[in-house]
Amino acid sequence: MLVEKNKEYIVDIIDNGFEGEGIAKIDGFTVFIPNTIKGEKVKILIVKVLKSHAFGKVLETIKPSKYRKTSDCETYKRCGGCDLRHVEYQETLKMKQNAVQSLVNKTLKEKIEVQETVGMEKPLFYRNKAQYPVGLDKQKNPVIGVFANRTHEIIPIKECLIQNKESQEMAKFVLEFIRENKISVYDEKSRKGLVRHIVTKIGIKTNELMLVLVINGRKIPKEQELIKEVLEKFPNVKSIIKNINTKNTNVIMGKENINLFGNGYIKDVLGDYEFKISPLSFYQVNPIQAEKLYNIGVEAACISKDDIVFDLYCGIGTISLFMSKYAKKVYGIEIVENAVNDAKENAKTNKVDNTEFIAGDVEEVLDDLINNKKVIPDIIMVDPPRKGLDNKSIENILKVSPKKMVYISCNPATLVRDLSKLEEKYIIKMIKPVDMFPFSKHVECVTVLCLK
Ligand SMILES: C[S@@+](CC[C@H](N)C(=O)[O-])C[C@H]1O[C@@H](n2cnc3c(N)ncnc32)[C@H](O)[C@@H]1O
């Protein structure tokens, strides 16, 4: 049977893909259908047909899954933040495990069994960082919210179920100030108007709050009043920052930060360590799960006091410090200079003296360390961005062949791609998903590799 655009079909959902979408077959031809769950029977409309697969949308759910639930969020369908609020939480953990397993089965020589996903006890209000776009509603009143799925239309939110509650209150308070004082908001089309984004960060353990106002200009009207009112209402605010972004760009924050109150950072505690968090440096957005992730990774690395350890893509040095107490020396490599400065300061504050942080591209710095400076690691930890590892770094890792490697990944597709190259010399001992982003399609995995 030929699958045709704009035609209706009744299909069984036979699996879920690694972005949460349901998968059906029509005479062997694969169709992806968002918002469906394995085991469901649905009537669909085909909306797009490509050579090897098609996309459909649900017209009617004929037989719902027993794991289907009514979403608890009013804006779920329009907002791009969550993908799985229509599924029972425990089932989302299984879906994530299965999705990684399918990729492993397809790509790797060794068909290792992916372990159960480590979930959250209370998967609510877990995000410590929010970036709210500021815009105008139909009545031309300033609003903050989230971008509607794949667009730049702002959907105002009443309560977001994954963002920290107090940060949300602070963002709404700042919006009220903008409204009352008739401060202009940025318009992407005309490139006019002042306030672009309200960014908030919170230390979950310390309760320290940061407020960043991203502006298209340099001066906020009634700046001092705003600072005073925010501090009166939220005494745990430790930093208020003005971030200058006058460029025509989708990138939220500009490079220049001006401190309006505090030192320009907040602190948080992970494990035994305190970390300094700046507006621009990477810090895991779900610290409760990050602590679990790091502990699993560090324990699995089985580091001993004779070991030289590399922490590639180290951010502000969180994993480096976790590993430092077991190792002889840890080298952290990170491209964002500010993050490296934070990492150095974090080591100092925590009285750790066996770490060295280097700013630069992993591809180049790793090559230099290994081939010029002849620093050879016994263990390598990597935690790259979504695009995974570059070829040169994989070659260098295979060349020095550390006895153990731990690969933390936020993208299972690039993870299995890289593992298939590392399989040449390594046995994959464990792949364990950790649910860093409950109810989203994202899956984080810790993988442990041992030299053959
Ligand atoms: C997934 S984060 C991990 C950070 C850290 N391990 C943590 O858990 O907080 C990836 C980090 O890699 C950095 N990064 C991205 N591309 C890089 C590159 N080519 N070389 C070095 N660092 C890079 C990013 O700035 C970011 O801090």
Tab-separated table of C-alpha atoms in Angstrom, residues 35-440:
chain	number	residue	atom	x	y	z
A	35	ASN	CA	1.987	12.194	21.251
A	36	THR	CA	1.283	8.481	20.862
A	37	ILE	CA	2.330	5.624	23.116
A	38	LYS	CA	3.412	2.066	22.282
A	39	GLY	CA	0.350	-0.244	22.356
A	40	GLU	CA	-2.169	2.403	21.207
A	41	LYS	CA	-4.455	2.138	18.175
A	42	VAL	CA	-5.007	5.513	16.504
A	43	LYS	CA	-6.588	7.088	13.449
A	44	ILE	CA	-4.013	9.350	11.796
A	45	LEU	CA	-3.692	11.826	8.970
A	46	ILE	CA	-0.441	11.660	6.979
A	47	VAL	CA	1.070	15.157	6.971
A	48	LYS	CA	4.418	14.555	5.260
A	49	VAL	CA	5.891	11.753	3.162
A	50	LEU	CA	9.620	11.312	2.618
A	51	LYS	CA	11.552	8.538	0.817
A	52	SER	CA	12.092	6.263	3.807
A	53	HIS	CA	9.407	7.402	6.254
A	54	ALA	CA	6.368	9.595	6.809
A	55	PHE	CA	4.870	11.748	9.576
A	56	GLY	CA	1.314	11.559	10.817
A	57	LYS	CA	-0.894	13.398	13.284
A	58	VAL	CA	-3.517	11.829	15.496
A	59	LEU	CA	-7.170	12.395	14.556
A	60	GLU	CA	-8.618	9.984	17.078
A	61	THR	CA	-7.272	7.645	19.743
A	62	ILE	CA	-9.213	4.401	19.215
A	63	LYS	CA	-7.489	2.387	21.969
A	64	PRO	CA	-5.504	4.433	24.508
A	65	SER	CA	-2.500	3.029	26.371
A	66	LYS	CA	-2.983	2.218	30.052
A	67	TYR	CA	-0.026	4.551	30.669
A	68	ARG	CA	-1.772	7.557	29.078
A	69	LYS	CA	-2.716	10.332	31.504
A	70	THR	CA	-4.340	13.716	31.184
A	71	SER	CA	-1.675	16.371	31.125
A	72	ASP	CA	-1.461	18.447	34.322
A	73	CYS	CA	-0.232	21.525	32.410
A	74	GLU	CA	-2.530	23.989	30.619
A	75	THR	CA	-0.003	24.975	27.959
A	76	TYR	CA	1.521	21.508	27.366
A	77	LYS	CA	0.372	21.113	23.778
A	78	ARG	CA	1.634	24.518	22.636
A	79	CYS	CA	4.852	24.870	24.636
A	80	GLY	CA	8.069	23.131	23.584
A	81	GLY	CA	9.338	22.538	27.144
A	82	CYS	CA	7.825	19.100	27.873
A	83	ASP	CA	7.153	16.215	25.460
A	84	LEU	CA	5.821	13.426	27.656
A	85	ARG	CA	3.283	14.937	30.072
A	86	HIS	CA	0.644	12.633	28.534
A	87	VAL	CA	2.475	9.546	29.888
A	88	GLU	CA	2.737	8.165	33.468
A	89	TYR	CA	6.159	9.149	34.849
A	90	GLN	CA	7.394	5.577	35.537
A	91	GLU	CA	6.539	4.657	31.942
A	92	THR	CA	8.519	7.636	30.586
A	93	LEU	CA	11.568	6.158	32.328
A	94	LYS	CA	11.007	2.841	30.534
A	95	MET	CA	10.482	4.656	27.224
A	96	LYS	CA	13.831	6.376	27.620
A	97	GLN	CA	15.590	3.100	28.487
A	98	ASN	CA	13.999	1.352	25.471
A	99	ALA	CA	14.886	4.198	23.115
A	100	VAL	CA	18.578	3.949	24.068
A	101	GLN	CA	18.384	0.138	23.795
A	102	SER	CA	17.032	0.366	20.215
A	103	LEU	CA	19.923	2.638	19.201
A	104	VAL	CA	22.437	0.293	20.870
A	105	ASN	CA	20.924	-2.727	19.058
A	106	LYS	CA	21.055	-0.920	15.716
A	107	THR	CA	24.555	0.552	15.990
A	108	LEU	CA	26.874	-1.384	18.296
A	109	LYS	CA	28.598	-4.723	17.783
A	110	GLU	CA	28.076	-5.608	21.404
A	111	LYS	CA	24.371	-5.696	22.220
A	112	ILE	CA	24.790	-4.625	25.836
A	113	GLU	CA	21.628	-4.442	27.933
A	114	VAL	CA	20.835	-0.821	28.817
A	115	GLN	CA	20.112	-0.472	32.543
A	116	GLU	CA	16.935	0.985	34.054
A	117	THR	CA	16.633	4.779	33.963
A	118	VAL	CA	17.369	6.477	37.281
A	119	GLY	CA	14.262	8.588	37.895
A	120	MET	CA	13.363	11.436	40.230
A	121	GLU	CA	11.346	10.921	43.368
A	122	LYS	CA	9.363	14.129	42.793
A	123	PRO	CA	9.746	15.130	39.132
A	124	LEU	CA	8.336	18.652	39.601
A	125	PHE	CA	9.799	22.188	39.668
A	126	TYR	CA	13.263	20.704	39.136
A	127	ARG	CA	14.901	23.302	36.836
A	128	ASN	CA	17.261	25.795	38.488
A	129	LYS	CA	17.574	28.028	35.404
A	130	ALA	CA	14.871	29.780	33.371
A	131	GLN	CA	15.135	32.059	30.347
A	132	TYR	CA	11.844	33.848	29.735
A	133	PRO	CA	11.417	35.776	26.489
A	134	VAL	CA	9.676	39.131	26.995
A	135	GLY	CA	7.190	40.298	24.352
A	136	LEU	CA	3.754	41.839	23.835
A	137	ASP	CA	0.368	40.106	23.887
A	138	LYS	CA	-2.475	40.933	21.465
A	139	GLN	CA	-3.515	43.897	23.642
A	140	LYS	CA	0.108	45.164	23.492
A	141	ASN	CA	0.758	44.408	27.167
A	142	PRO	CA	4.207	43.065	28.092
A	143	VAL	CA	4.202	39.302	28.743
A	144	ILE	CA	6.755	36.665	29.666
A	145	GLY	CA	6.392	33.010	28.899
A	146	VAL	CA	7.796	30.361	26.680
A	147	PHE	CA	8.129	30.210	22.931
A	148	ALA	CA	5.367	28.146	21.321
A	149	ASN	CA	6.734	24.917	19.846
A	150	ARG	CA	9.121	25.721	16.964
A	151	THR	CA	7.991	29.388	16.724
A	152	HIS	CA	8.812	32.735	18.257
A	153	GLU	CA	5.282	33.385	19.503
A	154	ILE	CA	5.291	33.850	23.299
A	155	ILE	CA	2.779	31.824	25.295
A	156	PRO	CA	2.248	33.455	28.693
A	157	ILE	CA	2.527	30.898	31.489
A	158	LYS	CA	0.558	30.811	34.710
A	159	GLU	CA	2.654	28.167	36.411
A	160	CYS	CA	5.375	26.067	34.824
A	161	LEU	CA	5.576	22.608	36.413
A	162	ILE	CA	9.281	22.098	35.768
A	163	GLN	CA	10.738	25.499	36.706
A	164	ASN	CA	11.703	26.378	40.274
A	165	LYS	CA	8.713	28.087	41.958
A	166	GLU	CA	10.487	31.011	43.568
A	167	SER	CA	12.365	31.886	40.356
A	168	GLN	CA	9.011	31.979	38.569
A	169	GLU	CA	7.636	34.346	41.207
A	170	MET	CA	10.655	36.630	40.776
A	171	ALA	CA	10.305	36.693	36.974
A	172	LYS	CA	6.591	37.580	37.298
A	173	PHE	CA	7.443	40.311	39.793
A	174	VAL	CA	9.948	41.851	37.336
A	175	LEU	CA	7.313	41.658	34.570
A	176	GLU	CA	4.897	43.601	36.794
A	177	PHE	CA	7.590	46.259	37.304
A	178	ILE	CA	8.099	46.485	33.523
A	179	ARG	CA	4.320	46.906	33.017
A	180	GLU	CA	3.796	49.466	35.784
A	181	ASN	CA	6.759	51.580	34.697
A	182	LYS	CA	5.965	51.299	30.990
A	183	ILE	CA	9.433	49.986	30.153
A	184	SER	CA	9.606	48.995	26.502
A	185	VAL	CA	10.098	45.384	25.457
A	186	TYR	CA	12.121	44.111	22.515
A	187	ASP	CA	10.466	43.391	19.191
A	188	GLU	CA	12.373	40.894	17.039
A	189	LYS	CA	11.036	42.284	13.749
A	190	SER	CA	11.699	45.999	14.223
A	191	ARG	CA	14.678	45.325	16.532
A	192	LYS	CA	13.374	48.118	18.764
A	193	GLY	CA	12.465	48.049	22.449
A	194	LEU	CA	14.573	47.354	25.532
A	195	VAL	CA	13.945	44.187	27.550
A	196	ARG	CA	14.614	40.934	25.658
A	197	HIS	CA	14.758	38.194	28.288
A	198	ILE	CA	14.443	37.682	32.026
A	199	VAL	CA	16.914	34.986	33.086
A	200	THR	CA	16.845	33.450	36.561
A	201	LYS	CA	19.147	31.006	38.318
A	202	ILE	CA	18.834	29.482	41.794
A	203	GLY	CA	21.111	27.391	43.972
A	204	ILE	CA	18.767	24.589	45.013
A	205	LYS	CA	20.755	23.806	48.180
A	206	THR	CA	21.774	27.382	49.093
A	207	ASN	CA	18.530	29.057	47.949
A	208	GLU	CA	20.621	31.910	46.448
A	209	LEU	CA	18.856	33.661	43.562
A	210	MET	CA	20.270	35.404	40.476
A	211	LEU	CA	18.337	37.773	38.238
A	212	VAL	CA	19.666	38.673	34.793
A	213	LEU	CA	17.920	41.253	32.614
A	214	VAL	CA	18.953	40.876	28.994
A	215	ILE	CA	18.552	44.246	27.325
A	216	ASN	CA	18.869	45.811	23.901
A	217	GLY	CA	20.643	48.926	25.212
A	218	ARG	CA	22.642	49.915	28.268
A	219	LYS	CA	20.275	51.625	30.703
A	220	ILE	CA	17.104	50.364	32.354
A	221	PRO	CA	14.669	53.162	33.348
A	222	LYS	CA	14.176	53.251	37.141
A	223	GLU	CA	17.023	50.766	37.571
A	224	GLN	CA	17.644	51.608	41.252
A	225	GLU	CA	13.958	51.266	42.119
A	226	LEU	CA	13.822	47.900	40.408
A	227	ILE	CA	16.836	46.648	42.393
A	228	LYS	CA	15.349	47.928	45.674
A	229	GLU	CA	11.951	46.357	45.056
A	230	VAL	CA	13.375	43.004	43.963
A	231	LEU	CA	15.617	42.830	47.036
A	232	GLU	CA	12.760	43.761	49.376
A	233	LYS	CA	10.493	41.084	47.949
A	234	PHE	CA	13.192	38.404	47.500
A	235	PRO	CA	15.852	38.846	50.208
A	236	ASN	CA	17.702	35.723	49.028
A	237	VAL	CA	18.676	37.456	45.742
A	238	LYS	CA	22.486	37.539	45.750
A	239	SER	CA	23.084	38.904	42.239
A	240	ILE	CA	21.289	41.232	39.845
A	241	ILE	CA	22.947	41.589	36.469
A	242	LYS	CA	22.346	43.590	33.329
A	243	ASN	CA	23.348	41.633	30.228
A	244	ILE	CA	23.848	43.689	27.090
A	245	ASN	CA	22.607	42.081	23.873
A	246	THR	CA	22.090	44.553	21.020
A	247	LYS	CA	22.653	42.005	18.243
A	248	ASN	CA	20.107	40.640	15.781
A	249	THR	CA	20.467	37.066	17.037
A	250	ASN	CA	18.650	34.084	18.523
A	251	VAL	CA	21.396	33.722	21.120
A	252	ILE	CA	19.791	34.813	24.383
A	253	MET	CA	22.684	36.440	26.224
A	254	GLY	CA	25.272	38.906	24.994
A	255	LYS	CA	28.909	38.842	26.114
A	256	GLU	CA	28.831	41.900	28.419
A	257	ASN	CA	27.526	41.628	31.972
A	258	ILE	CA	27.150	44.634	34.287
A	259	ASN	CA	26.625	43.892	37.987
A	260	LEU	CA	23.789	45.923	39.481
A	261	PHE	CA	23.843	44.126	42.815
A	262	GLY	CA	26.193	41.497	44.308
A	263	ASN	CA	29.341	39.937	42.888
A	264	GLY	CA	27.897	38.630	39.639
A	265	TYR	CA	27.475	35.042	40.782
A	266	ILE	CA	25.544	32.718	43.101
A	267	LYS	CA	26.704	29.583	44.868
A	268	ASP	CA	25.261	26.086	45.005
A	269	VAL	CA	26.324	22.872	46.692
A	270	LEU	CA	26.707	19.522	44.937
A	271	GLY	CA	27.950	16.552	46.956
A	272	ASP	CA	30.743	17.768	49.263
A	273	TYR	CA	31.530	20.820	47.140
A	274	GLU	CA	30.395	24.399	46.756
A	275	PHE	CA	30.230	25.857	43.234
A	276	LYS	CA	30.233	29.387	41.926
A	277	ILE	CA	27.714	29.930	39.109
A	278	SER	CA	28.056	32.884	36.705
A	279	PRO	CA	25.397	34.057	34.227
A	280	LEU	CA	27.153	32.530	31.213
A	281	SER	CA	28.731	29.333	32.539
A	282	PHE	CA	27.170	25.895	32.125
A	283	TYR	CA	25.722	24.325	35.255
A	284	GLN	CA	23.453	21.266	35.177
A	285	VAL	CA	19.828	22.464	35.280
A	286	ASN	CA	18.631	19.612	37.502
A	287	PRO	CA	21.161	19.445	40.357
A	288	ILE	CA	19.280	16.708	42.267
A	289	GLN	CA	19.774	14.354	39.340
A	290	ALA	CA	23.216	15.785	38.502
A	291	GLU	CA	24.479	14.632	41.888
A	292	LYS	CA	23.236	11.101	41.127
A	293	LEU	CA	24.743	11.242	37.612
A	294	TYR	CA	28.149	12.353	38.874
A	295	ASN	CA	28.207	9.777	41.686
A	296	ILE	CA	27.365	6.948	39.265
A	297	GLY	CA	30.033	8.142	36.792
A	298	VAL	CA	32.763	8.746	39.365
A	299	GLU	CA	32.125	5.470	41.204
A	300	ALA	CA	32.175	3.532	37.932
A	301	ALA	CA	35.512	5.126	36.997
A	302	CYS	CA	37.142	3.268	39.970
A	303	ILE	CA	39.811	5.968	40.336
A	304	SER	CA	42.857	5.272	42.525
A	305	LYS	CA	45.420	7.616	44.082
A	306	ASP	CA	47.976	6.820	41.308
A	307	ASP	CA	45.634	7.827	38.494
A	308	ILE	CA	45.952	10.819	36.185
A	309	VAL	CA	42.394	11.698	35.106
A	310	PHE	CA	41.187	13.888	32.240
A	311	ASP	CA	37.776	15.582	32.543
A	312	LEU	CA	36.944	16.696	28.996
A	313	TYR	CA	34.226	19.377	28.591
A	314	CYS	CA	34.492	20.119	32.321
A	315	GLY	CA	32.308	23.259	32.557
A	316	ILE	CA	32.872	24.879	35.968
A	317	GLY	CA	34.759	21.791	37.167
A	318	THR	CA	31.937	19.957	38.919
A	319	ILE	CA	32.924	16.406	37.902
A	320	SER	CA	36.636	17.281	38.190
A	321	LEU	CA	36.199	18.145	41.861
A	322	PHE	CA	34.065	15.042	42.483
A	323	MET	CA	36.944	12.959	41.043
A	324	SER	CA	39.791	14.893	42.672
A	325	LYS	CA	39.556	13.232	46.069
A	326	TYR	CA	40.243	9.787	44.565
A	327	ALA	CA	42.859	10.760	41.940
A	328	LYS	CA	46.506	11.808	41.826
A	329	LYS	CA	45.679	14.678	39.495
A	330	VAL	CA	42.692	15.804	37.386
A	331	TYR	CA	43.050	17.894	34.214
A	332	GLY	CA	39.847	19.701	33.182
A	333	ILE	CA	39.403	21.086	29.660
A	334	GLU	CA	36.665	23.542	28.735
A	335	ILE	CA	36.130	26.038	25.899
A	336	VAL	CA	34.339	28.821	27.848
A	337	GLU	CA	36.995	30.906	29.532
A	338	ASN	CA	34.639	32.219	32.241
A	339	ALA	CA	33.726	28.655	33.172
A	340	VAL	CA	37.431	27.762	33.462
A	341	ASN	CA	37.979	30.765	35.758
A	342	ASP	CA	35.015	29.564	37.851
A	343	ALA	CA	36.483	26.034	37.898
A	344	LYS	CA	39.831	27.349	39.179
A	345	GLU	CA	38.111	29.382	41.871
A	346	ASN	CA	35.859	26.447	42.785
A	347	ALA	CA	38.946	24.278	43.332
A	348	LYS	CA	40.467	26.985	45.565
A	349	THR	CA	37.308	27.551	47.643
A	350	ASN	CA	36.950	23.827	48.173
A	351	LYS	CA	40.665	23.491	49.101
A	352	VAL	CA	41.352	21.098	46.237
A	353	ASP	CA	44.981	21.305	45.064
A	354	ASN	CA	45.311	18.451	42.566
A	355	THR	CA	43.332	19.893	39.639
A	356	GLU	CA	44.488	21.885	36.615
A	357	PHE	CA	41.990	23.610	34.311
A	358	ILE	CA	42.823	24.520	30.731
A	359	ALA	CA	40.736	26.821	28.533
A	360	GLY	CA	40.389	25.749	24.911
A	361	ASP	CA	38.836	23.396	22.397
A	362	VAL	CA	39.073	19.765	23.546
A	363	GLU	CA	40.167	18.744	20.047
A	364	GLU	CA	43.294	20.936	20.255
A	365	VAL	CA	44.070	20.874	23.990
A	366	LEU	CA	43.796	17.069	24.256
A	367	ASP	CA	46.091	16.685	21.239
A	368	ASP	CA	48.620	19.073	22.772
A	369	LEU	CA	48.528	17.412	26.215
A	370	ILE	CA	49.014	13.936	24.809
A	371	ASN	CA	51.325	14.487	21.851
A	372	ASN	CA	53.438	17.504	22.892
A	373	LYS	CA	53.322	17.668	26.664
A	374	LYS	CA	53.241	13.850	26.972
A	375	VAL	CA	50.681	13.874	29.771
A	376	ILE	CA	49.066	10.439	29.502
A	377	PRO	CA	45.750	9.822	31.314
A	378	ASP	CA	44.899	6.580	33.122
A	379	ILE	CA	41.192	7.444	33.078
A	380	ILE	CA	39.179	9.768	30.836
A	381	MET	CA	35.792	11.270	31.672
A	382	VAL	CA	33.941	13.032	28.831
A	383	ASP	CA	30.713	15.045	28.980
A	384	PRO	CA	30.429	16.652	25.530
A	385	PRO	CA	27.613	18.825	24.144
A	386	ARG	CA	24.940	17.214	21.917
A	387	LYS	CA	27.209	16.864	18.892
A	388	GLY	CA	29.405	14.371	20.762
A	389	LEU	CA	33.146	13.804	20.327
A	390	ASP	CA	35.226	14.954	17.346
A	391	ASN	CA	37.183	12.398	15.304
A	392	LYS	CA	40.621	13.662	16.268
A	393	SER	CA	39.857	13.352	19.997
A	394	ILE	CA	38.562	9.794	19.474
A	395	GLU	CA	41.799	8.952	17.601
A	396	ASN	CA	43.854	10.431	20.433
A	397	ILE	CA	41.862	8.529	23.065
A	398	LEU	CA	42.373	5.272	21.132
A	399	LYS	CA	46.072	6.097	20.774
A	400	VAL	CA	46.737	6.532	24.516
A	401	SER	CA	44.140	3.890	25.469
A	402	PRO	CA	43.353	4.803	29.077
A	403	LYS	CA	42.334	1.755	31.119
A	404	LYS	CA	38.870	3.244	31.740
A	405	MET	CA	36.652	5.776	30.119
A	406	VAL	CA	33.352	7.200	31.347
A	407	TYR	CA	31.190	8.858	28.710
A	408	ILE	CA	28.361	11.095	29.974
A	409	SER	CA	26.079	12.014	27.087
A	410	CYS	CA	22.950	14.084	26.584
A	411	ASN	CA	22.387	12.718	23.066
A	412	PRO	CA	22.060	8.936	22.619
A	413	ALA	CA	22.443	9.211	18.815
A	414	THR	CA	25.943	10.725	18.960
A	415	LEU	CA	26.756	8.537	21.979
A	416	VAL	CA	26.254	5.274	20.044
A	417	ARG	CA	28.012	6.761	17.003
A	418	ASP	CA	31.105	7.450	19.154
A	419	LEU	CA	30.868	4.147	21.055
A	420	SER	CA	30.881	2.235	17.765
A	421	LYS	CA	34.346	3.746	17.096
A	422	LEU	CA	35.607	3.165	20.638
A	423	GLU	CA	34.446	-0.493	20.507
A	424	GLU	CA	37.640	-1.213	18.546
A	425	LYS	CA	39.618	-1.170	21.810
A	426	TYR	CA	37.000	-1.017	24.553
A	427	ILE	CA	34.385	-3.261	26.109
A	428	ILE	CA	31.218	-1.398	27.043
A	429	LYS	CA	30.533	-2.385	30.632
A	430	MET	CA	27.474	-0.321	31.431
A	431	ILE	CA	24.997	2.115	29.893
A	432	LYS	CA	22.740	3.750	32.463
A	433	PRO	CA	20.215	6.466	31.586
A	434	VAL	CA	19.628	9.127	34.253
A	435	ASP	CA	16.475	11.216	33.940
A	436	MET	CA	17.931	14.721	34.050
A	437	PHE	CA	14.910	16.301	32.333
A	438	PRO	CA	11.702	14.571	33.523
A	439	PHE	CA	8.760	14.720	31.056
A	440	SER	CA	10.994	15.996	28.242
